[in-house]
Amino acid sequence: MQPLDTVAPSGLSSAIMSNHHHDDHHHGHHHDHDHSELSETELRVRALETILTQKGYVDPAALDVLIETYETKVGPRNGAQVVAKAWTDPAYRQRLLADGSAAIAELDYVGRQGEHIVVVENTPSRHNMVVCTLCSCYPWPVLGLPPVWYKSAPYRSRAVSDPRGVLHDFGFELSPETEIRVWDSTAEIRYLVLPMRPAGTDGWSAERLADLVTRDSMIGTGLPKQPHEVA
Amino acid sequence: MDGAHDMGGVAGFGPVRPEPNEPVFHAEWERRAFAVTLAMAKPGGWNIDMSRFAREDRPPADYLSRSYYQIWLVGLERLMLERELLRPGEIEAGKVLRTPAPISGSLAAADVDAMLRRGGPTERETTTPARFKIGDRVRAKDIHPTTHTRLPQYVRGHVGVIELLHGCHVFPDTNAMGQGENPHWLYTVTFDGKDLWPDAADQRSRISVDAWEPYLEPADAA
């Protein structure tokens, strides 16, 4: 097994440079061994976990809980509850905009990578979009772990220099009249976008509205679904 | 450091390609790499700024050729090697080669939820008055430290306006180097897109970064 440090570049299909994510890394690369780069990495991770478990540094059961937490419990459904409550409860919306972390904690979404959350509100004249150009900072308690594109070079490079072009990549044309406001999360403040409530939802319950709130609408790279898009 | 991780405004990376119905992880090794990294923070004793520096302090070609969790892995290996929690050759051998270094404690399954809920707040008590107030015009210093910093290159030397005050927060530049938390006032500083990117004036954009006080100076200083 090669040390990870000396493994040849594993191809653009997996690199942070792009936002593709395929398991097949054989295309266009010469290998003098039978293993794909992926299996090299996989073997290395297995060896690492075995060694750290033998040393008593990690408990595999704790690893299972960590994975299960972010695969099944913490994700954008949480953020959607926050947004839907803000759409239906004006006092909550005010608290949310005044102190994001405290208002979000009312729904019991707290903790790691959400210790200091600021909520930024979209209006007809201003559209907000969140990025972390330096790494991958993201409000975990309300959105879960970030998608690959959010961590990729195309997004991290262009979100600040060409935000309208980035929105175009998402199939979203922002009105030229609307200012675009980009928040680069360079410290431990995490940003959550409060999108505008879609028209045609008068009288909807918070529960029903939450189904309209997409992950991307809370990052600012998309809009909530329209009423006709949900059953 | 002025590394490959500091991507704001770098050209040539192409379009963003969202993945419909993207899973949280794309392979089993990503799940385990993620979890091992979170679990090792307690026995390892490092802080988040040390973790970030261990990931970004790499040759640019190397950084760009790795996938996200591969970068996490090399960062984790480096932090462990530095502290002799991992010994050279152990991963290649697939087994423990030397008597393990003692640790102060590890993460039990029953403690995961409490650990995640506690998180790692970085706000600290204020001991000095803030130098700047909302509305002040400030210039991001044109600094190029060779060690960890969170001031992106694309704003250095540019003038922005203080939009938010966040209190005093742990200063990554010293915390990453084991030189203490050294809390400083943290501000959201907003720049006009036309100033940062004169050739893209049609963007109608404003861009903010969160900047600690030592990164800033009054815009109108002599």
XYZ file of C-alpha atoms in Angstrom, chain A:
231
model
C 0.000 0.000 0.000
C 1.336 3.400 -0.883
C 1.358 6.144 1.715
C -1.393 8.603 0.862
C 1.192 11.326 0.631
C 2.820 9.767 -2.410
C -0.261 8.626 -4.265
C -0.391 10.206 -7.692
C -3.164 12.701 -8.299
C -6.239 10.562 -8.381
C -7.810 12.218 -11.367
C -9.998 15.217 -11.787
C -13.089 13.098 -11.330
C -12.528 12.976 -7.578
C -10.408 16.002 -6.849
C -11.575 19.032 -4.959
C -10.653 20.939 -8.123
C -13.862 19.728 -9.707
C -17.212 18.869 -8.270
C -17.664 15.535 -9.944
C -17.862 12.568 -7.710
C -17.489 9.206 -9.350
C -16.229 5.991 -7.908
C -14.435 5.030 -11.090
C -11.057 6.707 -11.264
C -9.507 4.660 -14.039
C -10.145 6.998 -16.938
C -7.081 8.358 -18.620
C -4.630 7.471 -15.881
C -1.745 5.101 -15.986
C -1.408 2.749 -13.052
C 1.401 0.286 -12.464
C -0.657 -1.665 -9.961
C -4.041 -3.282 -9.877
C -5.749 -1.120 -7.311
C -7.796 1.910 -8.131
C -6.919 5.051 -6.196
C -10.182 4.649 -4.378
C -9.273 1.271 -3.043
C -5.880 2.618 -1.948
C -7.680 5.228 0.088
C -10.194 2.700 1.341
C -7.463 0.332 2.526
C -5.688 3.190 4.200
C -8.774 4.311 6.094
C -9.462 0.746 7.223
C -5.885 0.373 8.461
C -6.116 3.695 10.258
C -9.331 2.782 12.044
C -7.916 -0.623 13.034
C -4.742 0.918 14.446
C -6.530 3.660 16.350
C -9.008 1.148 17.765
C -6.187 -1.158 18.887
C -4.494 1.771 20.570
C -7.700 2.580 22.405
C -7.946 6.046 20.803
C -11.257 5.509 19.013
C -14.292 3.364 19.732
C -15.861 2.033 16.495
C -19.281 2.242 18.163
C -18.772 5.992 18.627
C -17.879 6.274 14.937
C -21.127 4.517 14.052
C -23.106 7.022 16.142
C -21.346 9.977 14.501
C -22.143 8.662 11.018
C -25.739 7.802 11.881
C -26.270 11.258 13.341
C -25.331 13.048 10.129
C -26.908 10.492 7.777
C -30.280 10.270 9.483
C -30.830 12.961 12.135
C -29.144 16.220 11.195
C -29.925 17.620 7.773
C -31.784 20.301 5.808
C -35.129 19.124 7.194
C -34.077 20.937 10.363
C -33.458 24.192 8.548
C -36.766 23.819 6.708
C -38.583 23.736 10.073
C -36.849 26.971 11.068
C -37.778 28.703 7.806
C -41.379 27.498 7.862
C -41.800 28.706 11.434
C -40.392 32.106 10.478
C -42.873 32.289 7.580
C -45.855 31.633 9.845
C -44.839 33.299 13.118
C -43.824 36.982 12.801
C -42.501 37.160 16.362
C -40.312 34.118 15.722
C -39.047 35.672 12.474
C -37.993 38.769 14.433
C -36.185 36.702 17.056
C -34.522 34.660 14.299
C -33.171 37.732 12.537
C -32.075 39.327 15.819
C -30.259 36.271 17.249
C -30.150 33.283 14.915
C -28.514 30.761 17.253
C -30.917 31.489 20.111
C -34.049 31.294 17.953
C -32.833 28.112 16.251
C -32.083 26.594 19.674
C -35.783 27.030 20.507
C -36.343 24.155 18.049
C -33.484 22.250 19.722
C -31.087 22.536 16.785
C -27.800 23.301 18.515
C -24.124 22.495 18.631
C -21.159 21.769 16.447
C -20.710 24.133 13.481
C -23.802 26.061 14.516
C -22.557 27.753 17.663
C -22.936 31.244 16.197
C -25.599 31.389 13.487
C -26.666 34.571 11.716
C -29.841 34.390 9.608
C -29.988 36.638 6.539
C -33.293 37.431 4.889
C -33.999 37.560 1.175
C -36.162 40.437 -0.031
C -37.337 41.539 -3.484
C -34.315 43.862 -3.636
C -31.663 41.626 -2.060
C -30.712 37.980 -2.569
C -28.278 36.352 -0.140
C -25.836 33.563 -0.936
C -23.411 31.802 1.425
C -19.953 30.404 0.658
C -16.765 29.414 2.433
C -13.935 30.271 0.054
C -11.252 28.972 2.448
C -12.681 25.538 3.292
C -16.222 24.281 3.825
C -17.830 26.174 6.733
C -21.548 25.401 6.808
C -24.300 25.493 9.489
C -24.404 21.775 10.358
C -27.255 21.747 12.924
C -29.721 23.174 10.394
C -28.357 21.910 7.049
C -26.294 18.820 7.894
C -22.991 18.215 6.110
C -22.296 20.285 2.986
C -22.767 18.830 -0.513
C -19.714 18.150 -2.697
C -20.322 21.182 -4.924
C -20.282 23.511 -1.899
C -16.782 22.264 -0.993
C -15.531 22.276 -4.601
C -13.202 24.764 -6.248
C -15.714 25.972 -8.872
C -18.136 27.142 -6.174
C -15.544 28.438 -3.717
C -13.757 30.444 -6.417
C -16.709 31.910 -8.316
C -19.293 32.507 -5.597
C -17.494 35.740 -4.730
C -16.318 36.889 -8.172
C -19.203 35.705 -10.362
C -22.189 34.992 -8.116
C -24.730 35.522 -10.896
C -22.834 33.052 -13.059
C -22.957 30.536 -10.210
C -26.714 30.997 -9.911
C -26.933 30.417 -13.659
C -25.142 27.071 -13.123
C -28.006 26.210 -10.784
C -30.547 27.181 -13.442
C -31.522 30.276 -11.535
C -31.550 33.708 -13.202
C -31.680 36.489 -10.666
C -33.374 39.702 -11.732
C -30.800 42.358 -12.683
C -32.686 44.679 -10.321
C -31.909 42.489 -7.336
C -28.640 43.022 -5.512
C -26.713 39.868 -4.726
C -25.191 39.736 -1.261
C -22.521 37.077 -0.728
C -21.477 36.006 2.781
C -18.028 34.380 2.905
C -17.884 32.354 6.147
C -14.271 33.053 7.054
C -14.719 32.791 10.849
C -16.915 30.671 13.122
C -20.091 32.597 12.276
C -22.409 30.403 10.210
C -24.994 31.883 7.853
C -28.472 30.595 7.008
C -30.542 32.226 4.274
C -34.209 32.899 5.039
C -35.804 32.651 1.581
C -38.957 34.516 0.579
C -42.210 32.656 1.123
C -43.616 31.493 -2.227
C -46.784 33.143 -3.479
C -49.958 31.096 -3.415
C -49.343 29.628 0.042
C -51.756 31.764 2.071
C -53.179 29.821 4.969
C -50.666 26.976 4.677
C -49.488 25.404 7.935
C -45.803 25.486 8.898
C -45.699 21.745 8.405
C -46.911 22.044 4.815
C -44.666 25.015 4.074
C -41.582 23.108 5.262
C -41.961 20.796 2.265
C -41.296 23.785 -0.002
C -37.993 24.688 1.659
C -35.037 23.217 -0.202
C -31.481 22.969 1.054
C -30.243 25.186 -1.762
C -32.793 27.884 -0.924
C -31.176 28.117 2.537
C -27.673 28.414 1.011
C -28.907 30.931 -1.540
C -28.176 28.921 -4.686
C -31.838 28.148 -5.241
C -35.394 29.144 -4.451
C -38.071 27.329 -2.459
C -40.340 25.036 -4.428
C -43.559 26.480 -5.796
C -46.890 25.171 -4.454
C -47.590 23.196 -7.639
C -44.298 21.275 -7.211
C -45.488 19.479 -4.093
C -48.465 17.165 -3.951
